Short mmCIF file of C-alpha atoms and ligand atoms in Angstrom, two decimals:
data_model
loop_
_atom_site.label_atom_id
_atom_site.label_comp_id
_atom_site.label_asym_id
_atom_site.label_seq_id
_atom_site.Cartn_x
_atom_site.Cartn_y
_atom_site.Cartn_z
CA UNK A 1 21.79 27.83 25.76
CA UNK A 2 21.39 23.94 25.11
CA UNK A 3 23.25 20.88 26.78
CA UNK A 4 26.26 19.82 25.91
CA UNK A 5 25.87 16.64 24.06
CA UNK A 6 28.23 13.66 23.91
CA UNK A 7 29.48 13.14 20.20
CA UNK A 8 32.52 11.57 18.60
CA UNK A 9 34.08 12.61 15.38
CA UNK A 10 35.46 10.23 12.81
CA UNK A 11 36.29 10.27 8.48
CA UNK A 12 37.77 12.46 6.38
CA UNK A 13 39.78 14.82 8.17
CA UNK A 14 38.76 18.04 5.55
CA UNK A 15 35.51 16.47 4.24
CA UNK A 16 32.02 18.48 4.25
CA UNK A 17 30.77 17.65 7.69
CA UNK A 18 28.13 15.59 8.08
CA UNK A 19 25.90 15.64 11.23
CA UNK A 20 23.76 12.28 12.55
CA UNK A 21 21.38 12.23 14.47
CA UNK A 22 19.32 9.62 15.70
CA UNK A 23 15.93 8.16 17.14
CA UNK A 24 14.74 7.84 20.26
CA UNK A 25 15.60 5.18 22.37
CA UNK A 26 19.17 4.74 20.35
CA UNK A 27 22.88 5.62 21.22
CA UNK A 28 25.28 7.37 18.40
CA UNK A 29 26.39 3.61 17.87
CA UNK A 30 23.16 2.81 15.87
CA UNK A 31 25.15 4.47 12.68
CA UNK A 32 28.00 1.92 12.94
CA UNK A 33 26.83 0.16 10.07
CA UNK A 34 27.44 4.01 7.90
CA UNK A 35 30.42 5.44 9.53
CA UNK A 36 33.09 3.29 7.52
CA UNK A 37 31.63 4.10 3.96
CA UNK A 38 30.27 7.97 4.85
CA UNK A 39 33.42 8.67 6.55
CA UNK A 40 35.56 7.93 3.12
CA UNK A 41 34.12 11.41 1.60
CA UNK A 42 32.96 13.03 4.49
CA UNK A 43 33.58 14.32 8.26
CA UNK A 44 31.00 12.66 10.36
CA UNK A 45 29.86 13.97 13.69
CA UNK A 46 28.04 11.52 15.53
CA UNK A 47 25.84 13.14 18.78
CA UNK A 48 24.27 10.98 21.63
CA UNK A 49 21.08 13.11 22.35
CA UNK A 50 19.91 14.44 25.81
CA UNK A 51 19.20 11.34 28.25
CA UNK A 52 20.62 9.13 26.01
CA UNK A 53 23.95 7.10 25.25
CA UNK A 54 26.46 9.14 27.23
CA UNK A 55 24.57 12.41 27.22
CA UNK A 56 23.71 14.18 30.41
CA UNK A 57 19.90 13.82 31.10
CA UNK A 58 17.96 17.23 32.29
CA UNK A 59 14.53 16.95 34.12
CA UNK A 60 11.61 17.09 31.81
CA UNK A 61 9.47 17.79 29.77
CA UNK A 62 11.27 18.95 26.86
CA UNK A 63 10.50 20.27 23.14
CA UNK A 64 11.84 19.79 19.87
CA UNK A 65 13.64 23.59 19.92
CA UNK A 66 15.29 22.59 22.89
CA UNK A 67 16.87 19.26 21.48
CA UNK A 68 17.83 21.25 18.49
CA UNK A 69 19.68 24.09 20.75
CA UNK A 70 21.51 20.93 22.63
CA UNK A 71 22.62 20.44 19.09
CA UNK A 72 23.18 23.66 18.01
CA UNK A 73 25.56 24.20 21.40
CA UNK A 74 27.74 21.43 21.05
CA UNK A 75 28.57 22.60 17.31
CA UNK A 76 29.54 25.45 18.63
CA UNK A 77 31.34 24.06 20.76
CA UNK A 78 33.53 21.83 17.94
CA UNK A 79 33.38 25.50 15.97
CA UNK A 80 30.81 24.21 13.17
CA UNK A 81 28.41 26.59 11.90
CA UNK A 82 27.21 24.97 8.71
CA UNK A 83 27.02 21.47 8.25
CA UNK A 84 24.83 18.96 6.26
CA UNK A 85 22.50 16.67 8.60
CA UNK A 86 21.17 13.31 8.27
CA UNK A 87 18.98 12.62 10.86
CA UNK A 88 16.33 9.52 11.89
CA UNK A 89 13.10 10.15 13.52
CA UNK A 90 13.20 12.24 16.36
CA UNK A 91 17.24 13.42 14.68
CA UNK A 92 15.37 14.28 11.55
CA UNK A 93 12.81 16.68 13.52
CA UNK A 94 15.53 18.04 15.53
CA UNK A 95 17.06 18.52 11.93
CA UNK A 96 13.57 20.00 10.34
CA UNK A 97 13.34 22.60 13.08
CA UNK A 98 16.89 23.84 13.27
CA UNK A 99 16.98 24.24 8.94
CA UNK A 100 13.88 26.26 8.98
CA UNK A 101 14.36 28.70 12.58
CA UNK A 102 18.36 28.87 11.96
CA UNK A 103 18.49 28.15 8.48
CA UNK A 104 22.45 29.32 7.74
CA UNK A 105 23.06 26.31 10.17
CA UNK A 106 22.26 23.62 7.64
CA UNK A 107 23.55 23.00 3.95
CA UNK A 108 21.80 19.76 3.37
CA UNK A 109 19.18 17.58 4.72
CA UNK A 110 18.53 13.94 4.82
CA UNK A 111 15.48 13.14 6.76
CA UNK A 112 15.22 9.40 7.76
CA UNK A 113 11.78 7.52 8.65
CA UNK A 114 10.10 11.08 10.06
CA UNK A 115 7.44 13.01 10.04
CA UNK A 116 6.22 17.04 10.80
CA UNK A 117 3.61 15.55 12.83
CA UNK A 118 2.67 12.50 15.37
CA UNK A 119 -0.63 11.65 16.33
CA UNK A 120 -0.25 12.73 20.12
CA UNK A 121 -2.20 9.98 22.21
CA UNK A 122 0.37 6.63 20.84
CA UNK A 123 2.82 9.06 22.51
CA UNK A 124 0.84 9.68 25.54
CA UNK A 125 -0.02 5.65 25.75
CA UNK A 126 3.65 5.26 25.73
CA UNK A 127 4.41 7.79 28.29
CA UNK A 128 1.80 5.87 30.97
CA UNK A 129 3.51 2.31 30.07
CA UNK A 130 6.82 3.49 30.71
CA UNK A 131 6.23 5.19 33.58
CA UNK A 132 4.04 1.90 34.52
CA UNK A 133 6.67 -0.61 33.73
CA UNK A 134 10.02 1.12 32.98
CA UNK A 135 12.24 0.89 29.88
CA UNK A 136 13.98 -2.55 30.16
CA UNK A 137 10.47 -4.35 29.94
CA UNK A 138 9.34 -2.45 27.11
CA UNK A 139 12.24 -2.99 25.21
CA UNK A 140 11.17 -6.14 22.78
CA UNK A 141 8.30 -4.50 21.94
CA UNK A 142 10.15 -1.27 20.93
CA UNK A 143 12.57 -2.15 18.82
CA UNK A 144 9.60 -5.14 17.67
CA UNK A 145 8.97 -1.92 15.33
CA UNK A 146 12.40 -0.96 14.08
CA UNK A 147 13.34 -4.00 12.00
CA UNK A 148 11.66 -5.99 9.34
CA UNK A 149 10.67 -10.00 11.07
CA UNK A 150 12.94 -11.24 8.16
CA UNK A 151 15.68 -8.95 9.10
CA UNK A 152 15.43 -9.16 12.86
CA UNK A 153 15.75 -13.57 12.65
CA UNK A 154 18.78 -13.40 10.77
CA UNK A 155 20.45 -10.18 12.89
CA UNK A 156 19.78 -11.49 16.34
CA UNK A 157 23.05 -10.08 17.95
CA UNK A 158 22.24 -6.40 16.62
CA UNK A 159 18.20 -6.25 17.56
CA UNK A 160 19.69 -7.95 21.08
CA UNK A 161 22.09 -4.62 21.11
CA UNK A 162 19.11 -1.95 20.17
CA UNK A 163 17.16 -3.17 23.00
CA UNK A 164 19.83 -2.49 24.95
CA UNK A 165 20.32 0.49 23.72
CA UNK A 166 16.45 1.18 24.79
CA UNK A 167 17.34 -0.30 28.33
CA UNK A 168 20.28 1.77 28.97
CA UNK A 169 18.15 4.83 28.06
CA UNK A 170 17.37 7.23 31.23
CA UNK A 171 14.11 7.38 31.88
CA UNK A 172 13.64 11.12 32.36
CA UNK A 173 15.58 11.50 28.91
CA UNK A 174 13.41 9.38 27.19
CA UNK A 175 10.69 10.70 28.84
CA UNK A 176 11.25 14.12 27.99
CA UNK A 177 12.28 13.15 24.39
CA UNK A 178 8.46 11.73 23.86
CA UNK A 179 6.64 14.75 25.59
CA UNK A 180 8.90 16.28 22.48
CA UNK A 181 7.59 14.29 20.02
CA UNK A 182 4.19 14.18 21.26
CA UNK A 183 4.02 18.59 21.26
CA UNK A 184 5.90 18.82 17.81
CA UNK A 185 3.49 19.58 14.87
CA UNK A 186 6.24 21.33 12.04
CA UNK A 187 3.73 20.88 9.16
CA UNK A 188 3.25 25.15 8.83
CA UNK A 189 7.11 25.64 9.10
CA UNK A 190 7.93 23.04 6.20
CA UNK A 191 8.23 25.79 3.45
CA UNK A 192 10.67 27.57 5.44
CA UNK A 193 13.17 25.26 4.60
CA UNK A 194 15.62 26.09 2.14
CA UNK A 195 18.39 23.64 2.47
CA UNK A 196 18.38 20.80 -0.57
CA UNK A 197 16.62 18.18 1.06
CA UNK A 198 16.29 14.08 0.93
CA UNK A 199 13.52 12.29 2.38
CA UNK A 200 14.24 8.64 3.05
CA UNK A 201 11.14 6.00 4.12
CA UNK A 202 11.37 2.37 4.95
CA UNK A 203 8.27 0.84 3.03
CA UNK A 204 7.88 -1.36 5.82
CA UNK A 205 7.71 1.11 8.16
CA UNK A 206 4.97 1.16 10.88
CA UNK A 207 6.49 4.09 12.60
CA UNK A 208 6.42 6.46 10.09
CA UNK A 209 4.60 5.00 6.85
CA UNK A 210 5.58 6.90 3.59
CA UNK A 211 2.18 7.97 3.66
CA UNK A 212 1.22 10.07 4.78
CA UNK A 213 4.63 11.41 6.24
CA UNK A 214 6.85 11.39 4.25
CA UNK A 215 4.70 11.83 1.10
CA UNK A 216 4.06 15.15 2.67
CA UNK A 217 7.42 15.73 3.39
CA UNK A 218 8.53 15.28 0.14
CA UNK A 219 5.53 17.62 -1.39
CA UNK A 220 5.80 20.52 1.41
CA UNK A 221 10.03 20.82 1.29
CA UNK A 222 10.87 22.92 -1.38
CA UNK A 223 12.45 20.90 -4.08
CA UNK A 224 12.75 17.57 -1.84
CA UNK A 225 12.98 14.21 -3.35
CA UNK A 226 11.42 11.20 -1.90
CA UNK A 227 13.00 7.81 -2.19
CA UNK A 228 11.87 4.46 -0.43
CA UNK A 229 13.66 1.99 0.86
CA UNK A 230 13.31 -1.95 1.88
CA UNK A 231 13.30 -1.73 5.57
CA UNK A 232 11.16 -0.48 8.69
CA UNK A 233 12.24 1.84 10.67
CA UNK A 234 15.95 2.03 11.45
CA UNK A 235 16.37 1.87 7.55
CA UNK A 236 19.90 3.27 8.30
CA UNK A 237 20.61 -0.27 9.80
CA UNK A 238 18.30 -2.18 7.81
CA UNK A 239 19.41 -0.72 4.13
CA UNK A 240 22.83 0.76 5.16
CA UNK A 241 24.22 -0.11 1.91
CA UNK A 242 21.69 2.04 -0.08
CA UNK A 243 21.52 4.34 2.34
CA UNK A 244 25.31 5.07 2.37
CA UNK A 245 25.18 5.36 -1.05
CA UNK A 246 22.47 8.16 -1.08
CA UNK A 247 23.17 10.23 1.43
CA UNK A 248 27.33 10.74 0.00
CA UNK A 249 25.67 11.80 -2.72
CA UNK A 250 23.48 14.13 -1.81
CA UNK A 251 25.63 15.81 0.65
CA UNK A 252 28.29 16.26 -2.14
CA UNK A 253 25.88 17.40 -4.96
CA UNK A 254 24.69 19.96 -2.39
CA UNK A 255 27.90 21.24 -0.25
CA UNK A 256 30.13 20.94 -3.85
CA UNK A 257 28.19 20.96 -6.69
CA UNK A 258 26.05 18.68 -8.72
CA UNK A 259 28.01 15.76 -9.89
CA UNK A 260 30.69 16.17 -7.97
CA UNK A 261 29.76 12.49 -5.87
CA UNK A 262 30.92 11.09 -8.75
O1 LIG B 1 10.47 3.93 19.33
C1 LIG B 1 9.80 4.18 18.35
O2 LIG B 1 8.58 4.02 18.32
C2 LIG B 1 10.45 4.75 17.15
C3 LIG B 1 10.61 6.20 17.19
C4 LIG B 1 9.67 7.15 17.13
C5 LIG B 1 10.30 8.46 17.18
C6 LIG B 1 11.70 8.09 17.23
O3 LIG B 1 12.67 8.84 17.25
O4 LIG B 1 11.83 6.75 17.24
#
């Protein structure tokens, strides 16, 4: 039995419902900039994850399976068995595990700026410095990764929110969340999944460069497709518009037919 997670619930009242999930270090509010144009087809559960936003934060260490059964309860909890997901970095692994070990839980999958598998010692360098020099300090250099320069000078007021966002974080949630990321290798589970699937990669990415990850992504997933985007990491943010625009689409083609988007 997983944590109940914080989450709100906004769009179309009887739409397919669409699940987001999102990156470590970030609060449900990093998908402002999709909520107004995903919400006008679909029914869009946002979820804060453990230790972050609003969520209550358990001791750690924790693992990928666990994140996913936080996610997994609070469905349940809103009586959703199948939805579609759309989930960024650490939201997209919580969204890779649960489609291949509970696969009648998920009827479509976007998978933002991800990968099956991190190198484990940037995670373990990261563990030392925050436990050094806590989250607030470490901030600018975080979210230093999640925009492109020429994005972050002209969006000052939102990269001064997301390292808030990082500074609000608890540290034993985020903690736990990178002992997660650091232990999760997926890559022999990846033809297990079954639900129509859209990979999404920033090309500026220095997170999660399109290659290798999601290159092999795209080549392991059963029928995936692959597109690339102009942003770094938080490509949800960064290319909203295209982003909006692909992921309404793909949920639809998949939950109600092919060309049914349109
Ligand atoms: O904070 C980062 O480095 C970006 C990130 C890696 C995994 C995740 O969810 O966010």
């Amino acid at each position: 039995m997983g944590v109940l997670l914080h989450h709100t619930v906004d769009g179309l009242e009887e739409g397919p419902v669409l699940v987001l999930a999102g990156s470590l270090g970030s609060t449900l509010e990093m998908w402002e900039p999709n909520v107004p144009a995903l919400g006008r087809r679909l029914r869009v559960v946002r979820i804060d994850q453990r230790g972050h936003g609003r969520s209550p934060a358990p001791p750690g260490p924790y693992t990928i399976a666990e994140l996913a059964d936080d996610f997994l309860t609070t469905l349940d909890s809103l009586g959703l068995r199948d939805v579609a997901w759309c989930g960024l970095s650490m939201g997209a692994m919580i969204g890779m595990h649960i489609a291949s070990e509970h696969p009648g839980r998920i009827s479509a999958l976007t998978l933002c700026a991800t990968s099956a598998r991190f190198e484990p010692a940037p995670w373990r360098q990261r563990i030392a410095d925050v436990e050094e020099h806590g989250l607030g300090p470490l901030a600018p250099r975080i979210v230093g990764r999640w925009f492109t320069p020429a994005w972050a000078a002209a969006h000052p007021v939102a990269v001064a929110r997301a390292r808030e966002w990082v500074g609000d974080t608890t540290q034993p949630g985020y903690l736990g969340c990178c002992e997660a990321i650091a232990t999760w290798d997926h890559v022999d589970r990846l033809d297990a999944i079954r639900a129509p699937t859209l990979v999404l990669a920033g090309e500026a990415d220095p997170v999660a460069p399109a290659e290798p990850h999601a290159q092999l992504l795209r080549s392991a997933i059963d029928g995936a497709r692959l597109e690339t985007l102009p942003a770094s990491h938080l490509l949800n943010i960064e290319a909203a518009e295209q982003v909006n625009r692909l992921v309404v689409d793909h949920v639809l083609d998949a939950v109600q037919g092919p060309g049914s988007s349109s």
